[in-house]
PDB file of C-alpha atoms and ligand atoms in Angstrom:
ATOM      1  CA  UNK A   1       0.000   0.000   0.000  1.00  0.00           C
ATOM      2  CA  UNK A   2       1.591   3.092  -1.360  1.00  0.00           C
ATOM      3  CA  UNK A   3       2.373   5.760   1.287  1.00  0.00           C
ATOM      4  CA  UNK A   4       0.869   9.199   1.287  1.00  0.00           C
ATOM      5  CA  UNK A   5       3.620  10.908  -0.065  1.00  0.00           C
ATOM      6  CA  UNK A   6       3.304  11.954  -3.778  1.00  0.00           C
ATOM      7  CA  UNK A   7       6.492  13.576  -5.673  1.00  0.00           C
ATOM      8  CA  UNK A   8       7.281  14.221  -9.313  1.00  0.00           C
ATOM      9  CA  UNK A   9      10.383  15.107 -11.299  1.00  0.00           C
ATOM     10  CA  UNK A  10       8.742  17.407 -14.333  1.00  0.00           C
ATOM     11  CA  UNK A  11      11.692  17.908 -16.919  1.00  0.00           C
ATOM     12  CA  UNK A  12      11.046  20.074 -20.507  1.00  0.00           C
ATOM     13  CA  UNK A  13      12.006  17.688 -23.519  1.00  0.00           C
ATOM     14  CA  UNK A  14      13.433  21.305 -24.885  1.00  0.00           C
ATOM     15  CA  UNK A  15      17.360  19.665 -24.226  1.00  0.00           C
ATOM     16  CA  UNK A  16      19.477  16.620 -23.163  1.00  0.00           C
ATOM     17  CA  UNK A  17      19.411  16.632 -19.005  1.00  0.00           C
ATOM     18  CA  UNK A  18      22.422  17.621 -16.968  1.00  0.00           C
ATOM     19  CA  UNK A  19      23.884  17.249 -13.748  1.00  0.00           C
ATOM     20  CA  UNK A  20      21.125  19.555 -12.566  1.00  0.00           C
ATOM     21  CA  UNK A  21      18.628  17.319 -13.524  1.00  0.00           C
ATOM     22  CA  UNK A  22      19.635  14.739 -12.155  1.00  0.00           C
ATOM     23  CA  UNK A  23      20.016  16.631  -8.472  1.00  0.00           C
ATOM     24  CA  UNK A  24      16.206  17.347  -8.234  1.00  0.00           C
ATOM     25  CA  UNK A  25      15.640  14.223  -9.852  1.00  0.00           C
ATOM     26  CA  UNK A  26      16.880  12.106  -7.318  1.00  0.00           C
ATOM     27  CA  UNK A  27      15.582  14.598  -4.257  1.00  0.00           C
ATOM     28  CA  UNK A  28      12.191  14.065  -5.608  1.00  0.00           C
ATOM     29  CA  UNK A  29      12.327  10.409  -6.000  1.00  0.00           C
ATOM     30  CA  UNK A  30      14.216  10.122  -2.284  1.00  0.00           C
ATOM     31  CA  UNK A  31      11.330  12.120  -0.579  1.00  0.00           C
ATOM     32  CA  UNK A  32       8.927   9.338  -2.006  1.00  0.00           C
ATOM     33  CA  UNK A  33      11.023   6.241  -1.628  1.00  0.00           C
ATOM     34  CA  UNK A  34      11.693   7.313   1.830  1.00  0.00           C
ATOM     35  CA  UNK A  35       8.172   7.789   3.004  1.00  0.00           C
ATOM     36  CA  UNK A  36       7.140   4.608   0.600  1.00  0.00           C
ATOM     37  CA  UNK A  37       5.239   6.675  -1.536  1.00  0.00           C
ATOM     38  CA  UNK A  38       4.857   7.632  -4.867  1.00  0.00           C
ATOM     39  CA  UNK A  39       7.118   9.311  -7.519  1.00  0.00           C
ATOM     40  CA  UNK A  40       5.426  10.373 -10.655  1.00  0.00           C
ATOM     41  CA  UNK A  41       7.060  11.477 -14.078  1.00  0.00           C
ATOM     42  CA  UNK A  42       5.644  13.896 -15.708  1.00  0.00           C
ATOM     43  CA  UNK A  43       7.106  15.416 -19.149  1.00  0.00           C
ATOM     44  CA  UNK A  44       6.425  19.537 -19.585  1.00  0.00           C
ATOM     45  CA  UNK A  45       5.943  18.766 -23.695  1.00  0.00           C
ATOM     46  CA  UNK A  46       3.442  21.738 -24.081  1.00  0.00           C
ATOM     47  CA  UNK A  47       6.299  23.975 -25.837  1.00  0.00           C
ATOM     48  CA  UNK A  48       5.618  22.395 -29.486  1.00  0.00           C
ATOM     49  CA  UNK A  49       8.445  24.033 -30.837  1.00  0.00           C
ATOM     50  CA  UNK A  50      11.219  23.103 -28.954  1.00  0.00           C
ATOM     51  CA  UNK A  51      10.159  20.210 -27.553  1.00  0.00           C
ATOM     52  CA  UNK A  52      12.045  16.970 -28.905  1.00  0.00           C
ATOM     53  CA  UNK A  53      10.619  13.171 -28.980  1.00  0.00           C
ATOM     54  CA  UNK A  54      14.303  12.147 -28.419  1.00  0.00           C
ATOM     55  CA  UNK A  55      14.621  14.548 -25.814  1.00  0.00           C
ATOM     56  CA  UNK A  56      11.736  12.432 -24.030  1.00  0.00           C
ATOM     57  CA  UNK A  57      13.745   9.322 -24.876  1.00  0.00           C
ATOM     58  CA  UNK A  58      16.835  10.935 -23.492  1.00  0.00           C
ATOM     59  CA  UNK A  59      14.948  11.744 -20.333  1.00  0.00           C
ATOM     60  CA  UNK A  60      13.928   7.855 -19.879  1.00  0.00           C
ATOM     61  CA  UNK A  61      17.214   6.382 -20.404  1.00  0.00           C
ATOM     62  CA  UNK A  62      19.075   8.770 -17.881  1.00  0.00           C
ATOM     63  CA  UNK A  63      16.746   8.341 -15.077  1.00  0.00           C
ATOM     64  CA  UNK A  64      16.991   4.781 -15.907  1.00  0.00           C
ATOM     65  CA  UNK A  65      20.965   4.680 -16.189  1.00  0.00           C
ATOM     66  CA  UNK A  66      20.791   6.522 -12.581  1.00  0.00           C
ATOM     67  CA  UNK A  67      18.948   3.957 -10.894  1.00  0.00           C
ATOM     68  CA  UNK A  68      15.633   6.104 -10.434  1.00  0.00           C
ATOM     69  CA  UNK A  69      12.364   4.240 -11.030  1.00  0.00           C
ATOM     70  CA  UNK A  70       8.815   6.645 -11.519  1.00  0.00           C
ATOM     71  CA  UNK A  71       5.533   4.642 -10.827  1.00  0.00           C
ATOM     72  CA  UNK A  72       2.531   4.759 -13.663  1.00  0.00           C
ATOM     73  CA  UNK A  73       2.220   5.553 -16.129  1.00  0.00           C
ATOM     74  CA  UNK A  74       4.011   9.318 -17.939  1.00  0.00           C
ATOM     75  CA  UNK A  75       1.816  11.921 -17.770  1.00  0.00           C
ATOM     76  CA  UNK A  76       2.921  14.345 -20.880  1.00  0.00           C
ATOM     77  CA  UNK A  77       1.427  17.896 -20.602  1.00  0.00           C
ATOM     78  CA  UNK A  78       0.796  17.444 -24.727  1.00  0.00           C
ATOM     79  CA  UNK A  79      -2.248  15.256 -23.716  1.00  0.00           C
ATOM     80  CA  UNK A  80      -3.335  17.884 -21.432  1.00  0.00           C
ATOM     81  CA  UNK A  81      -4.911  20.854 -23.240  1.00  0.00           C
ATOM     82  CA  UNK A  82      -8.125  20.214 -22.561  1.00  0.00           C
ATOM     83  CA  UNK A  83      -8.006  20.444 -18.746  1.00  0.00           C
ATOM     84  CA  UNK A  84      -5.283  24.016 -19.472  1.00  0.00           C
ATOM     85  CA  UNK A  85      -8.593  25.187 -21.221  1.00  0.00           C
ATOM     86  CA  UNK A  86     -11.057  24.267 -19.012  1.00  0.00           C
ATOM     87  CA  UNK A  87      -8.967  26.368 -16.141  1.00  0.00           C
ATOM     88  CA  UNK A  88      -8.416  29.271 -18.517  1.00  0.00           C
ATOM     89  CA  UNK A  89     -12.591  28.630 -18.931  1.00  0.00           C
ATOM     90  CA  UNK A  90     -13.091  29.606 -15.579  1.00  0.00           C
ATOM     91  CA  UNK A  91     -11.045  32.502 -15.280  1.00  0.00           C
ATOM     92  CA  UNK A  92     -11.914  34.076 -17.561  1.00  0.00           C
ATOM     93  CA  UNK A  93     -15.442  33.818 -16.922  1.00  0.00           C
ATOM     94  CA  UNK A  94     -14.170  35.524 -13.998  1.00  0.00           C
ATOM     95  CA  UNK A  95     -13.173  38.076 -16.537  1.00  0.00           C
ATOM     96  CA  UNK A  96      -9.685  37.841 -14.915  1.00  0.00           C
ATOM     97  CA  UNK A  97      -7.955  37.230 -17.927  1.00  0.00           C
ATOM     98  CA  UNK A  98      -7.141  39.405 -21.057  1.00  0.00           C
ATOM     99  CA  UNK A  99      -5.332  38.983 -24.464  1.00  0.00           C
ATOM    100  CA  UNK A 100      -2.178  40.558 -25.242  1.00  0.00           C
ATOM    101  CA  UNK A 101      -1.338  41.351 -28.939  1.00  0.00           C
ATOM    102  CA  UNK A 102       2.114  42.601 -27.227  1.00  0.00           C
ATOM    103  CA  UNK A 103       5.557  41.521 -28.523  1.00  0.00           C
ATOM    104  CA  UNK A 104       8.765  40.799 -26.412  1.00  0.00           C
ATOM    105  CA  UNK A 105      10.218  43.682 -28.286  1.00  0.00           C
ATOM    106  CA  UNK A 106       7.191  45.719 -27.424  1.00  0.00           C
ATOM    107  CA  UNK A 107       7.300  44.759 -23.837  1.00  0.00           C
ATOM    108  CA  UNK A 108      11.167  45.521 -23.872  1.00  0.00           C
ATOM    109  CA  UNK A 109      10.518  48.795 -25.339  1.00  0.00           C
ATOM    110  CA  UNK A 110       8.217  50.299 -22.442  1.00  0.00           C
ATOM    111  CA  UNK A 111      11.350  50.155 -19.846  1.00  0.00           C
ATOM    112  CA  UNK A 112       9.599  47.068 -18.105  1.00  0.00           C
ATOM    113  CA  UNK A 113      11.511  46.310 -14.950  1.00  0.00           C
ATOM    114  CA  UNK A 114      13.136  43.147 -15.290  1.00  0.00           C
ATOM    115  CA  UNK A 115      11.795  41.161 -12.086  1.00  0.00           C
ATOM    116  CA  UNK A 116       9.417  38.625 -11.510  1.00  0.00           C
ATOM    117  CA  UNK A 117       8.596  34.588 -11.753  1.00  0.00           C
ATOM    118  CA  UNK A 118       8.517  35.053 -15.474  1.00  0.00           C
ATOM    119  CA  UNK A 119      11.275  37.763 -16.526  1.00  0.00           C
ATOM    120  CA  UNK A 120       9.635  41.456 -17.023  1.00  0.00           C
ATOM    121  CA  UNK A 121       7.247  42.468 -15.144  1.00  0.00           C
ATOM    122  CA  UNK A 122       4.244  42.891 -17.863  1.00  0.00           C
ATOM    123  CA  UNK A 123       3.474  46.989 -18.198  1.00  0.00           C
ATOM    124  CA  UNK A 124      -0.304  46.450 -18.336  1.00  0.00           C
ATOM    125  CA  UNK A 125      -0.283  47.564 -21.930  1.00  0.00           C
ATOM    126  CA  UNK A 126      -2.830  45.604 -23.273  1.00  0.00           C
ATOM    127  CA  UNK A 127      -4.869  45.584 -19.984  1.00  0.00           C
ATOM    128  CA  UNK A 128      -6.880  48.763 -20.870  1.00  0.00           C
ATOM    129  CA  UNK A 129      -7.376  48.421 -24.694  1.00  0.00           C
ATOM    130  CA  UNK A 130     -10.547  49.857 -25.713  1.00  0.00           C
ATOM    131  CA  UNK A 131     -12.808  46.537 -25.804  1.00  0.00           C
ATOM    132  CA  UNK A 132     -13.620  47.377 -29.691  1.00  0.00           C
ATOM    133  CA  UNK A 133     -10.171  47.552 -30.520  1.00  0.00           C
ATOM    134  CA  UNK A 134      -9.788  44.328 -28.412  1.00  0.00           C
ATOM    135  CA  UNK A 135     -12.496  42.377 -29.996  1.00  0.00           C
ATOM    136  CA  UNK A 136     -11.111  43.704 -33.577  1.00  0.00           C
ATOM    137  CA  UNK A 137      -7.219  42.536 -32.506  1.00  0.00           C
ATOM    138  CA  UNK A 138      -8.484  39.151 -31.150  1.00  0.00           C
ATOM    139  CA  UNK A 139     -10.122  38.313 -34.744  1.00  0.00           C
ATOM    140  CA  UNK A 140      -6.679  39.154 -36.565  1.00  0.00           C
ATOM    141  CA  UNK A 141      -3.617  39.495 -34.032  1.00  0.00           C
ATOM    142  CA  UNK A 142      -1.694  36.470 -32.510  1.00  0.00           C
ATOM    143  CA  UNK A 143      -2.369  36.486 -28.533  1.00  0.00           C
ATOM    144  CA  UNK A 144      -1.187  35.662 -25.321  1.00  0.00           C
ATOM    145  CA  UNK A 145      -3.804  35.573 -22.213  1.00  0.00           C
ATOM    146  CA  UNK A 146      -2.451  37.244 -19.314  1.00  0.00           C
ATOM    147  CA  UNK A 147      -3.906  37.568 -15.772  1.00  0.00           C
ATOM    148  CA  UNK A 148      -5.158  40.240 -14.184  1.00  0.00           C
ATOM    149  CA  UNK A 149      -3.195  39.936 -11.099  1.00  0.00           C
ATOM    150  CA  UNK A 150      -4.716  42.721  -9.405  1.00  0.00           C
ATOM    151  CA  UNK A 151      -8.312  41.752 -10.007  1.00  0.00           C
ATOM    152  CA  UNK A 152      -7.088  38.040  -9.350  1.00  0.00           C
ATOM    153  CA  UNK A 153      -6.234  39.007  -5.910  1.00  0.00           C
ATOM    154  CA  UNK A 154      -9.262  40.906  -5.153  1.00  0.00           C
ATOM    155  CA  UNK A 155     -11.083  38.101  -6.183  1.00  0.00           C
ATOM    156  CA  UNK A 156      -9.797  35.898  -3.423  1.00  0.00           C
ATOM    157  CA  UNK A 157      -9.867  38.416  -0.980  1.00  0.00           C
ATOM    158  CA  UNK A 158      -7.021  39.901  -1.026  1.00  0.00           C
ATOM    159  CA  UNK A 159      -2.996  37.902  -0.901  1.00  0.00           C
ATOM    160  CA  UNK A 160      -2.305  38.757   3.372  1.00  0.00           C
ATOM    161  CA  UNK A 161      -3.243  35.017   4.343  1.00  0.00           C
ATOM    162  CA  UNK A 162      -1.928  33.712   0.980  1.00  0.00           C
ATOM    163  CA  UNK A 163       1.428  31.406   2.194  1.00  0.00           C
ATOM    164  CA  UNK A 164       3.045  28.339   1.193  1.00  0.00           C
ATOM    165  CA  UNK A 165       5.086  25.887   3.220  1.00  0.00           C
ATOM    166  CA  UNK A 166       8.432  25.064   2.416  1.00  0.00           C
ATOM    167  CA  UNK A 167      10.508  22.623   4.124  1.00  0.00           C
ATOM    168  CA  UNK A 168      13.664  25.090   3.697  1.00  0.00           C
ATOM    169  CA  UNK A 169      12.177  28.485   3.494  1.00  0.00           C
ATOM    170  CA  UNK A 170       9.600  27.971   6.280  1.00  0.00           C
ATOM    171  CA  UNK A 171       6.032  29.571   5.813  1.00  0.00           C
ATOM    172  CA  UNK A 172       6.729  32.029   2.512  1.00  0.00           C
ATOM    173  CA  UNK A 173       3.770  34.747   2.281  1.00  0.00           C
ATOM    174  CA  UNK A 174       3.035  34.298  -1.304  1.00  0.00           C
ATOM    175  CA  UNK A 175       3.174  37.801  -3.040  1.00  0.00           C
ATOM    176  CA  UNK A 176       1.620  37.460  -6.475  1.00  0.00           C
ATOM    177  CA  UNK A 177       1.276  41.146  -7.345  1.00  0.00           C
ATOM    178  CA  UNK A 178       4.796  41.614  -7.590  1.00  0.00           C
ATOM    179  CA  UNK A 179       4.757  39.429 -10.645  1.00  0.00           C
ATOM    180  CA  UNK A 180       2.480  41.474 -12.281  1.00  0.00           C
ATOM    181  CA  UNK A 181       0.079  39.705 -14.882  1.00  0.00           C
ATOM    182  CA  UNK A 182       1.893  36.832 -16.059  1.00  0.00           C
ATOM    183  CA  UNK A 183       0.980  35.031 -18.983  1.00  0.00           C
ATOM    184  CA  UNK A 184      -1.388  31.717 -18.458  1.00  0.00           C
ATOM    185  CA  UNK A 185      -1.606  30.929 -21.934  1.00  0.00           C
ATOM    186  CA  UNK A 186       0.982  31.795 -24.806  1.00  0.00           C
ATOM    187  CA  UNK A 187       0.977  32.843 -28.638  1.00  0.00           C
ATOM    188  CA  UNK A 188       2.687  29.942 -29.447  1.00  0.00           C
ATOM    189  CA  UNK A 189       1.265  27.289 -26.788  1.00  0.00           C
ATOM    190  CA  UNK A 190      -1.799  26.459 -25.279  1.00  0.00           C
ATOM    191  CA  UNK A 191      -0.986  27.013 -21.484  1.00  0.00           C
ATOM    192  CA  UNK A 192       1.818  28.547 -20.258  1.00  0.00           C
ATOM    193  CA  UNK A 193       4.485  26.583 -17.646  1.00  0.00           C
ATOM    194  CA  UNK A 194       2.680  28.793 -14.340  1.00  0.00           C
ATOM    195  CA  UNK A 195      -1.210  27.255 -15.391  1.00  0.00           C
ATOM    196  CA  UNK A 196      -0.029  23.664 -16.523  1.00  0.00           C
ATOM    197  CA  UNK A 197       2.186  23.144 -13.717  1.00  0.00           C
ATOM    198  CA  UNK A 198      -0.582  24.067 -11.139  1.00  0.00           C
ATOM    199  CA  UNK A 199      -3.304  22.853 -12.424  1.00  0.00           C
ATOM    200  CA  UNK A 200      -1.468  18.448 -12.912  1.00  0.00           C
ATOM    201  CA  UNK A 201       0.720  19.019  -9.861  1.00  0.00           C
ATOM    202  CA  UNK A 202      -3.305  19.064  -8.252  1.00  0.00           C
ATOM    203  CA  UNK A 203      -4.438  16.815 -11.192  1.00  0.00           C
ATOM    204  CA  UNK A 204      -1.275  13.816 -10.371  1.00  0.00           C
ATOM    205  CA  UNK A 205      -1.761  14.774  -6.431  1.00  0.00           C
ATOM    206  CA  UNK A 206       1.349  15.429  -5.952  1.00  0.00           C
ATOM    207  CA  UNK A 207       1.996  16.424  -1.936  1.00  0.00           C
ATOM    208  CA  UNK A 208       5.379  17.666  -2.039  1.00  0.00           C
ATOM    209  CA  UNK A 209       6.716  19.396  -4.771  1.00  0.00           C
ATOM    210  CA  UNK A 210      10.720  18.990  -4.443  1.00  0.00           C
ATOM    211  CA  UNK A 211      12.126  21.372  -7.319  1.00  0.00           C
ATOM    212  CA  UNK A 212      15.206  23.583  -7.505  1.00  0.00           C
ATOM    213  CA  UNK A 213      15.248  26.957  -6.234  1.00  0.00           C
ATOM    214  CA  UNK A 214      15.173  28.794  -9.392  1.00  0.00           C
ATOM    215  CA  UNK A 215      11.768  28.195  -9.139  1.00  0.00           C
ATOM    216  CA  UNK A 216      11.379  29.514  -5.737  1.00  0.00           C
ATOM    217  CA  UNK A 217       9.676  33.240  -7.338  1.00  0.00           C
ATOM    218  CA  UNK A 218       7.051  30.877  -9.709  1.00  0.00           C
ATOM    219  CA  UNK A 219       5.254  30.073  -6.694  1.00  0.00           C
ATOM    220  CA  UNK A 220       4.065  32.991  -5.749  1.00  0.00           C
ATOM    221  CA  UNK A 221       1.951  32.689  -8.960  1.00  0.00           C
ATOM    222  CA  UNK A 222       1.065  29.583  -8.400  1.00  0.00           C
ATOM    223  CA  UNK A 223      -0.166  29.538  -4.650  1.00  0.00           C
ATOM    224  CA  UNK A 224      -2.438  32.464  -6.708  1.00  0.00           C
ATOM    225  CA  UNK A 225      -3.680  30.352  -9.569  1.00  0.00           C
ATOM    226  CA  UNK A 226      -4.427  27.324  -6.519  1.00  0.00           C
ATOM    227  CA  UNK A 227      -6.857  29.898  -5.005  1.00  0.00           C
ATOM    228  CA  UNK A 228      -8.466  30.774  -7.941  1.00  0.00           C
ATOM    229  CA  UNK A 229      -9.091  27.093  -9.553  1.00  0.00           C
ATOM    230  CA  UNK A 230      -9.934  25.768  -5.440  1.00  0.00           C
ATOM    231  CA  UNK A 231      -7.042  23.052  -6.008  1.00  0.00           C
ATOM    232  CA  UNK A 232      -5.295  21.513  -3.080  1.00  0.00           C
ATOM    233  CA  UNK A 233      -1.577  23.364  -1.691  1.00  0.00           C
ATOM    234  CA  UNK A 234       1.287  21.130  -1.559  1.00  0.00           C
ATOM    235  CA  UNK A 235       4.184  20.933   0.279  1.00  0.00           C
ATOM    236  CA  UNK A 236       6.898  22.639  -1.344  1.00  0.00           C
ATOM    237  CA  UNK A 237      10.682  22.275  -0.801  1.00  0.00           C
ATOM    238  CA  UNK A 238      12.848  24.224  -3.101  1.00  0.00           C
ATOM    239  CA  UNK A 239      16.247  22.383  -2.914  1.00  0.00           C
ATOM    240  CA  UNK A 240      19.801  24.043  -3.424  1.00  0.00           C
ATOM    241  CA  UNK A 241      21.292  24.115  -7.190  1.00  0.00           C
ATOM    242  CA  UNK A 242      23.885  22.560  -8.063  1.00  0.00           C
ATOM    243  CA  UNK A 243      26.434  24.634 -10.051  1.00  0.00           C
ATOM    244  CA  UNK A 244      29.703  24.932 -11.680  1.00  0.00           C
ATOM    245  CA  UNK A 245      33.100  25.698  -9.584  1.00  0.00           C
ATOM    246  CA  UNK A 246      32.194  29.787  -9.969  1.00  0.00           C
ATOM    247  CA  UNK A 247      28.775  29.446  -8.714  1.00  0.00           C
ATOM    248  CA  UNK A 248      26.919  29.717 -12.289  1.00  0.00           C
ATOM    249  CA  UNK A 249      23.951  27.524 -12.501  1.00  0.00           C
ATOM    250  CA  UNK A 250      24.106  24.653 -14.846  1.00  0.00           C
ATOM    251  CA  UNK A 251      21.956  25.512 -17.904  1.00  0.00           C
ATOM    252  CA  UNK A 252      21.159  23.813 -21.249  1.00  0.00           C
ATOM    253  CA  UNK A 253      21.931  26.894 -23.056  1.00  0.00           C
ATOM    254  CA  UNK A 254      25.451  27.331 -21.452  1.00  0.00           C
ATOM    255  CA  UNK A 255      26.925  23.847 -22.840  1.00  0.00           C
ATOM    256  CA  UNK A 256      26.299  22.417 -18.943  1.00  0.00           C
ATOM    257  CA  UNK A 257      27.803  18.237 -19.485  1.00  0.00           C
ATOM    258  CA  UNK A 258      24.585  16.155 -20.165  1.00  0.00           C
ATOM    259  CA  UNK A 259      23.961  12.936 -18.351  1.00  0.00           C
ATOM    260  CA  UNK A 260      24.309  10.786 -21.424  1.00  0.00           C
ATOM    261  CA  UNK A 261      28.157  12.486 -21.940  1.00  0.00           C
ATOM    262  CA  UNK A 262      28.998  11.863 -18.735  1.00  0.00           C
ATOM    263  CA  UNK A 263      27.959   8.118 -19.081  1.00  0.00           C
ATOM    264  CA  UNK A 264      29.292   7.932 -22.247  1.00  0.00           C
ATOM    265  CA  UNK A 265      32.730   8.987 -20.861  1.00  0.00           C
ATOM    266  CA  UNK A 266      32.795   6.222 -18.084  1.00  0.00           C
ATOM    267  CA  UNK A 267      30.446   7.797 -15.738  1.00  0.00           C
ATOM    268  CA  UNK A 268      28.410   4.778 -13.765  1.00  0.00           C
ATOM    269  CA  UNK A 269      24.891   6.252 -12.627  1.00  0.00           C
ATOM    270  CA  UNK A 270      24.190   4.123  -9.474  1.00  0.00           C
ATOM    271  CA  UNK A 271      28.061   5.878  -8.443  1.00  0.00           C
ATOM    272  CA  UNK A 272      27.069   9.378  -9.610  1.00  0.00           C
ATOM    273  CA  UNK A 273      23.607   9.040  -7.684  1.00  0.00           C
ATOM    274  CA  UNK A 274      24.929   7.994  -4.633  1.00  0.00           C
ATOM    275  CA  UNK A 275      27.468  10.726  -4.862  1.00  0.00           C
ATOM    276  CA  UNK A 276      25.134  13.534  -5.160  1.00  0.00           C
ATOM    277  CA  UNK A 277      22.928  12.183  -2.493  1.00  0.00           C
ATOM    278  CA  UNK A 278      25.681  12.193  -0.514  1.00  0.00           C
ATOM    279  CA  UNK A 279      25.577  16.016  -1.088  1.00  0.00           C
ATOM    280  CA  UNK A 280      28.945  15.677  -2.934  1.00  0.00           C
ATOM    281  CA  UNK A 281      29.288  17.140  -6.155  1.00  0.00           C
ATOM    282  CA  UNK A 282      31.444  15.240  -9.153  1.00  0.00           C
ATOM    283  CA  UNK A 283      34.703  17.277 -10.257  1.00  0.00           C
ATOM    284  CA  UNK A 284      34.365  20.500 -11.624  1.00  0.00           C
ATOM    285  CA  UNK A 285      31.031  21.276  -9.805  1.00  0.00           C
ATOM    286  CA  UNK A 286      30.028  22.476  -6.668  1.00  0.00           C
ATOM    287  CA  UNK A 287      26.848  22.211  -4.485  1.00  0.00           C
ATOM    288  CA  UNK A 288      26.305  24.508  -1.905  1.00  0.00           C
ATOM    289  CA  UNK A 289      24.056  24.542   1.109  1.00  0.00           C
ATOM    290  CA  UNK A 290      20.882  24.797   1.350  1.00  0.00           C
TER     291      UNK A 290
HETATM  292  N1  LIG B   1       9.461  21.781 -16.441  1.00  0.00           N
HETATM  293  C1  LIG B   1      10.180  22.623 -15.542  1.00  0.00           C
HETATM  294  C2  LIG B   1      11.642  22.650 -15.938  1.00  0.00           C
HETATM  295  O1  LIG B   1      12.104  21.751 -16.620  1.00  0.00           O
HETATM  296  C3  LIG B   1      10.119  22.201 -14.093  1.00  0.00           C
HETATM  297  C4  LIG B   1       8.752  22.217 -13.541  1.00  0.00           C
HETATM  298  C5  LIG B   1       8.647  22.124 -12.047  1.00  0.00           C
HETATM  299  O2  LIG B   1       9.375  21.327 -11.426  1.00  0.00           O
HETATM  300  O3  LIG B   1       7.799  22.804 -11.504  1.00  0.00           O
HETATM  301  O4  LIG B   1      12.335  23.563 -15.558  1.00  0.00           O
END
């Protein structure tokens, strides 16, 4: 009889995993294992133009090669849209959504302050468009749907009792207006990372979301969207990164070693696992304390 405990490791097929990866990987996985619960896989395919089928292979064969075993079946975001709509549905029935026509060159134009879960805080340009011009743009334009985080957090009753626990952090006050309204679904995508996340981690039942602590700022916006769509708060710990020697986070887009290099230079998995669990990092990387 599986144990209470539900994790999940929730990699983008956009790249070949690193070091990184394999980190939170294995935290996730431990939590579960430990309490005799449940680890869940779940692959974040809802970026249709970057994601990569052998990327999704890739991801099977590393976590395999390292010893980690998910339960169930894969969920893959892809087969997902209808449930990202249905939550979009009832927001914006709320009428706390609203489509921007806005560019990133547009956005980076107005001075935007760079801050927030998801890069520049949005201006609000598109916000107070005239609701003719709206309705004409929507016909014709390509769109995003943003949220209105201010009416968002009226709706609720305001964000003062809005907190999340974290198993590092403590009890975090979520603060969702300083992430102004962030995108829930995108031009080019269905539902952006903030929605789908929230709305399977509550789909899968996942109890403790164990993730780096990049993603620390994204739950703000996500304690927010829980509220809204009356979904269940998990238990959050937002482990320590592992980096290079200088400190820099290991990235995809900064040529960070993938797994499969690593194994295909001699590296055994079961050793490199128990290393990092260990809290040692292999040569040439670092991982500081929590
Ligand atoms: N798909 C996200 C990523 O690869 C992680 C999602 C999460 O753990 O919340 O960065």
């Amino acid at each position: 009889m599986p144990g209470a405990v539900i994790t999940r490791f929730a990699p983008s097929p956009t790249g070949a995993l690193h070091l990184g990866h394999a980190f939170s990987a294995i935290q996730a996985h431990d939590r579960a294992r430990k309490e005799g619960g449940t680890f869940l896989l779940r692959i974040e395919d809802i970026d249709g133009t970057r994601s990569r089928p052998e990327h999704v292979q890739g991801i099977f064969d590393d976590l395999a090669i390292l010893g980690l075993a998910w339960d169930g079946p894969v969920l893959f975001q892809s087969a997902r849209l209808a449930a990202y709509e249905q939550a979009l549905s009832r927001l914006r029935e709320r009428d706390l959504l609203y489509p921007c026509f806005c560019t990133r060159a547009d956005i980076a134009a107005s001075g935007a302050a760079p801050h927030g879960a998801a890069g520049a805080i949005y201006p609000g340009t598109c916000r107070s468009l005239d609701p003719a011009i709206r309705q004409t743009r929507l016909a014709t334009e390509p769109h995003a749907w943003r949220i209105d985080m201010a009416r968002a957090v009226a709706a609720i009753g305001g964000a003062e009792e809005l907190v999340w626990h974290d198993e590092i952090a403590g009890v975090v006050s979520a603060d969702p207006l300083a992430h102004g309204d962030v995108v829930l679904a995108r031009k080019d995508a269905p539902a952006s990372y903030h929605l789908a996340v929230t709305v399977d981690d509550a789909a899968q039942g996942v109890t403790h979301v164990v993730r780096g602590v990049d993603l620390f700022e994204a739950t703000h916006v996500h304690r927010v969207l829980q509220a809204l769509l009356d979904l269940p708060v998990p238990l959050y710990r937002h482990h320590r990164l592992l980096t290079d020697v200088a400190g820099n986070r290991l990235a995809k887009r900064t040529g960070a070693p993938t797994l499969a290099s690593l194994y295909a230079a001699g590296q055994d998995g079961p050793a490199l696992a128990d290393m990092l669990r260990r809290g040692q990092a292999p040569p040439g990387f670092a991982l500081p304390r929590d």
